[in-house]
XYZ file of C-alpha atoms in Angstrom:
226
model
C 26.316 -2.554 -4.363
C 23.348 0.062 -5.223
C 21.541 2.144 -2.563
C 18.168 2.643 -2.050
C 16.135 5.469 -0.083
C 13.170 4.195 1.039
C 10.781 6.056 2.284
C 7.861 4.258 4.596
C 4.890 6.403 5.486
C 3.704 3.688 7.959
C 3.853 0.530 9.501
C 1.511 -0.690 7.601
C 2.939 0.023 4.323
C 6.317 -1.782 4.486
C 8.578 -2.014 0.797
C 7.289 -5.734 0.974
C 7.639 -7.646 -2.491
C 9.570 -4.619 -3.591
C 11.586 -4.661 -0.897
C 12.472 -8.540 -0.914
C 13.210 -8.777 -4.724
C 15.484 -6.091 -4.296
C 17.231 -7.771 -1.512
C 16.961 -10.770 -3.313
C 19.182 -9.140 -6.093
C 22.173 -8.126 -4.265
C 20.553 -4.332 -3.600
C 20.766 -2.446 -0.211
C 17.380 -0.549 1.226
C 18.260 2.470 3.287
C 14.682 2.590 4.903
C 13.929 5.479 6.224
C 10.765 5.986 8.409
C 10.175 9.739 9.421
C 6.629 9.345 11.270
C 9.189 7.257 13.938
C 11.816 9.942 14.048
C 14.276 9.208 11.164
C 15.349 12.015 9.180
C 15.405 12.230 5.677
C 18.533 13.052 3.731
C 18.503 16.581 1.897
C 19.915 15.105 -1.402
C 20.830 11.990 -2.809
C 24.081 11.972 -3.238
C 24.425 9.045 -0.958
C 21.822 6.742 -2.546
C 21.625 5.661 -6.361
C 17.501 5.837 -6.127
C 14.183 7.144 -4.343
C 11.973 4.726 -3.387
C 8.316 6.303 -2.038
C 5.707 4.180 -0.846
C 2.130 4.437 0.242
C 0.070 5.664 3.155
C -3.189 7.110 4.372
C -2.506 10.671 4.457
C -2.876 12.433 1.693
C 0.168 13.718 -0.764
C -0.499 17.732 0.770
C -0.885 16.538 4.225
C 2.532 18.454 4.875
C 0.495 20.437 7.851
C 0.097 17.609 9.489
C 2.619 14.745 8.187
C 5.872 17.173 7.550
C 8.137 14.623 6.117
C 6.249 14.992 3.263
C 7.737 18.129 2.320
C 11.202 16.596 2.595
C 10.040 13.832 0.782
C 9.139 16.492 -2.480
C 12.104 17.958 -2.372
C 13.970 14.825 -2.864
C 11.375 13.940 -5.883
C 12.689 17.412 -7.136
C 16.401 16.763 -6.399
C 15.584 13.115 -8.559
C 13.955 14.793 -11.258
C 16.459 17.536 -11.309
C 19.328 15.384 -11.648
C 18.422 11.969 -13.266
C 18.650 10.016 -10.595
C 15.950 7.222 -11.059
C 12.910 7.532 -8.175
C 10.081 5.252 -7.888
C 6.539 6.462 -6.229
C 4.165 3.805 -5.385
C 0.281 4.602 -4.416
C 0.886 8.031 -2.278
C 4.311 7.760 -3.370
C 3.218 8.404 -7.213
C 0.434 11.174 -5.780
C 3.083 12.831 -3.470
C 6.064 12.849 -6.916
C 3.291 14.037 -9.180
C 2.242 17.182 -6.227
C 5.919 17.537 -5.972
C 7.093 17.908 -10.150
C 3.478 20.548 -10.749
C 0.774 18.076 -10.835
C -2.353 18.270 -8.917
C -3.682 15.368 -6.820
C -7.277 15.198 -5.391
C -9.868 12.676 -3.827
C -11.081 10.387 -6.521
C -14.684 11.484 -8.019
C -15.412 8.413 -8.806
C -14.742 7.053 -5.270
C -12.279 4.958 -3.810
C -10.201 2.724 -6.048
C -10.272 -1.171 -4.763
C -8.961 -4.307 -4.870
C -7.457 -6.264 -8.199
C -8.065 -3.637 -11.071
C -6.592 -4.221 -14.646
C -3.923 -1.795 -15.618
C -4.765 -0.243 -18.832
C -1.554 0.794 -20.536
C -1.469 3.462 -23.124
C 0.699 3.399 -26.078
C 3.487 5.118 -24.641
C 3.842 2.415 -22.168
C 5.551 0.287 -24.463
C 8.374 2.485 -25.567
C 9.238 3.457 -21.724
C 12.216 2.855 -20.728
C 11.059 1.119 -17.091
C 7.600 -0.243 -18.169
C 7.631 -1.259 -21.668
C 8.236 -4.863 -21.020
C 5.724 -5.050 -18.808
C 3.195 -3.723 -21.108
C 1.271 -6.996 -21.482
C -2.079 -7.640 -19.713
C -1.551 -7.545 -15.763
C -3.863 -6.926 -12.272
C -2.537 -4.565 -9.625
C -3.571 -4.055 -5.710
C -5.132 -0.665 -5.470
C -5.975 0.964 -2.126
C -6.700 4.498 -2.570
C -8.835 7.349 -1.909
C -6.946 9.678 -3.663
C -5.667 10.656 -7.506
C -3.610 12.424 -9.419
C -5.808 14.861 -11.948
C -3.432 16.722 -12.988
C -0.024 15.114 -14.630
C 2.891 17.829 -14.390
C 4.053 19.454 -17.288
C 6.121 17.689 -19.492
C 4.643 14.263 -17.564
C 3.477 11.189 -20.006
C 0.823 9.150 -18.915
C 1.680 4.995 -19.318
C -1.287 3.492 -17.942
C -5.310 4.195 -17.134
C -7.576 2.703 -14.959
C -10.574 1.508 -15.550
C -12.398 4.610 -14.074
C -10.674 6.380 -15.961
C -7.944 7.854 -13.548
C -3.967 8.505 -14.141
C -2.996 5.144 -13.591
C 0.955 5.410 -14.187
C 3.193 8.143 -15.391
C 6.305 9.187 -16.242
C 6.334 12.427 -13.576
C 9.997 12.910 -15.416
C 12.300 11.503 -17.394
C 14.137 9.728 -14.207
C 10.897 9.914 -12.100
C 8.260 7.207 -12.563
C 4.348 6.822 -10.663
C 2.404 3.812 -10.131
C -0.984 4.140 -8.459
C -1.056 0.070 -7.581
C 0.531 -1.642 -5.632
C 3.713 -4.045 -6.360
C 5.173 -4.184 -3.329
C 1.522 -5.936 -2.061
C 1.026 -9.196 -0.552
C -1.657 -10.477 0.843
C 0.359 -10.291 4.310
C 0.766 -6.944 3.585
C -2.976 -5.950 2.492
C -4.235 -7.759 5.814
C -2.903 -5.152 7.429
C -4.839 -2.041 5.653
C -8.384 -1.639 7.401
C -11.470 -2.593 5.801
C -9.407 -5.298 3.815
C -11.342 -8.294 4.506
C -13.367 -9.162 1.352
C -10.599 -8.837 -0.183
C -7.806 -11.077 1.198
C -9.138 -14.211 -0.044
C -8.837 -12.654 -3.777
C -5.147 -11.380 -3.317
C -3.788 -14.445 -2.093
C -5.621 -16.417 -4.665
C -3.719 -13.855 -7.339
C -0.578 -14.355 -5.303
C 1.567 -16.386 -7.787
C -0.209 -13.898 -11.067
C 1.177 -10.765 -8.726
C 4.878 -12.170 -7.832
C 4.799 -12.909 -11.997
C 3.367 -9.516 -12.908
C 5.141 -6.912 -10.455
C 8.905 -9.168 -9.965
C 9.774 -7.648 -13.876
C 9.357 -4.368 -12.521
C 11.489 -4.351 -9.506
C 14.201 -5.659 -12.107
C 13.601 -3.444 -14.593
C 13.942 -0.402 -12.046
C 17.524 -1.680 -10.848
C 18.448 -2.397 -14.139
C 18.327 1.222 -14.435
C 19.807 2.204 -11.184
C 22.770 0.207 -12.125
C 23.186 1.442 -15.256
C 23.437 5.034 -13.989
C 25.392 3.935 -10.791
């Protein structure tokens, strides 16, 4: 059986969908939640993947949130040695500050609700998302993007504004600036979510059907490396 690291910012952002599909297929989540006293490993070598999800602080917060330096290091132990890592929302910002890349608040303003994920070309020859390069929604929450890819990093997907949308941060390291692992359970619990529950539980069946190929295709590749 495959291992997991997890890594929950918050109670409010849980590995939900992501978290139960993975279950669902026989994988075990080590999830580790630092802001309530768990450590963080310094390496990986007991875990076949990273796992980083979101939260409200942002991916330099180290000052003030000081897992997240632990948390870069493992994106840099990932990167460094193939092992296959996942960042979702602050996850991606945090993997992308970790590998070179530069995140900031969005310009344009906060990113909201269902947005369409744009995919570039190169989405459909990666080796994680080029199934899934068909047209899909995503849950985005987020104050905060990545403006700067690190070097070496392909882009996969663009949002409508404009922004870095999903990249390969690596060749093992992958970002995605929705959110998968959302619900509308899980969105109730963000603040300022009202106006928008009603549309995410409409799109619940058009989000299991969009985001359940991912969480596949990302243990497809765990256990091929395991």
């Amino acid at each position: 059986m495959v291992t997991l690291l997890v890594v929950q910012h918050e109670d409010e952002c849980p590995p939900g969908l992501l978290g139960r599909w993975w279950a669902d297929d026989g994988c075990r989540l080590d999830v580790r939640r630092p802001y309530a006293g768990d450590a963080l490993p310094h390496d990986l070598t007991e875990h076949d993947a990273l796992v980083v999800l979101g939260g409200h602080m942002g991916a330099d917060d180290d000052a003030t949130h000081p897992w997240l330096t632990s948390t870069k290091q493992l994106f840099r132990v990932a990167a460094g040695g193939g092992v296959p890592a996942l960042g979702v929302c602050l996850g991606h910002q945090v993997a992308a500050s970790a590998l070179g890349g530069r995140v900031t608040p969005n310009p344009a303003g906060p990113q909201t609700g269902l947005l369409r994920v744009g995919w570039e070309e190169a989405a459909g020859r990666d080796a994680l998302l080029g199934d899934l390069a068909t047209p899909r929604r995503g849950v985005h929450w987020n104050d905060d993007v990545v403006v700067e890819l690190p070097a070496g990093a392909v882009r996969l997907a663009t949002a409508p504004g404009g922004e870095v949308q999903a990249a390969r941060l690596a060749p093992s390291v992958w970002g995605v600036q929705w959110h998968p692992e959302a619900d509308v359970d899980v969105v109730a619990g963000w603040p300022g979510t009202t106006r928008a529950l009603d549309e995410v539980r409409t799109a619940g069946p058009e989000l299991v059907a969009s985001w359940r190929p991912l969480a596949a295709a990302f243990l497809a590749l765990v256990r091929a490396r395991a």
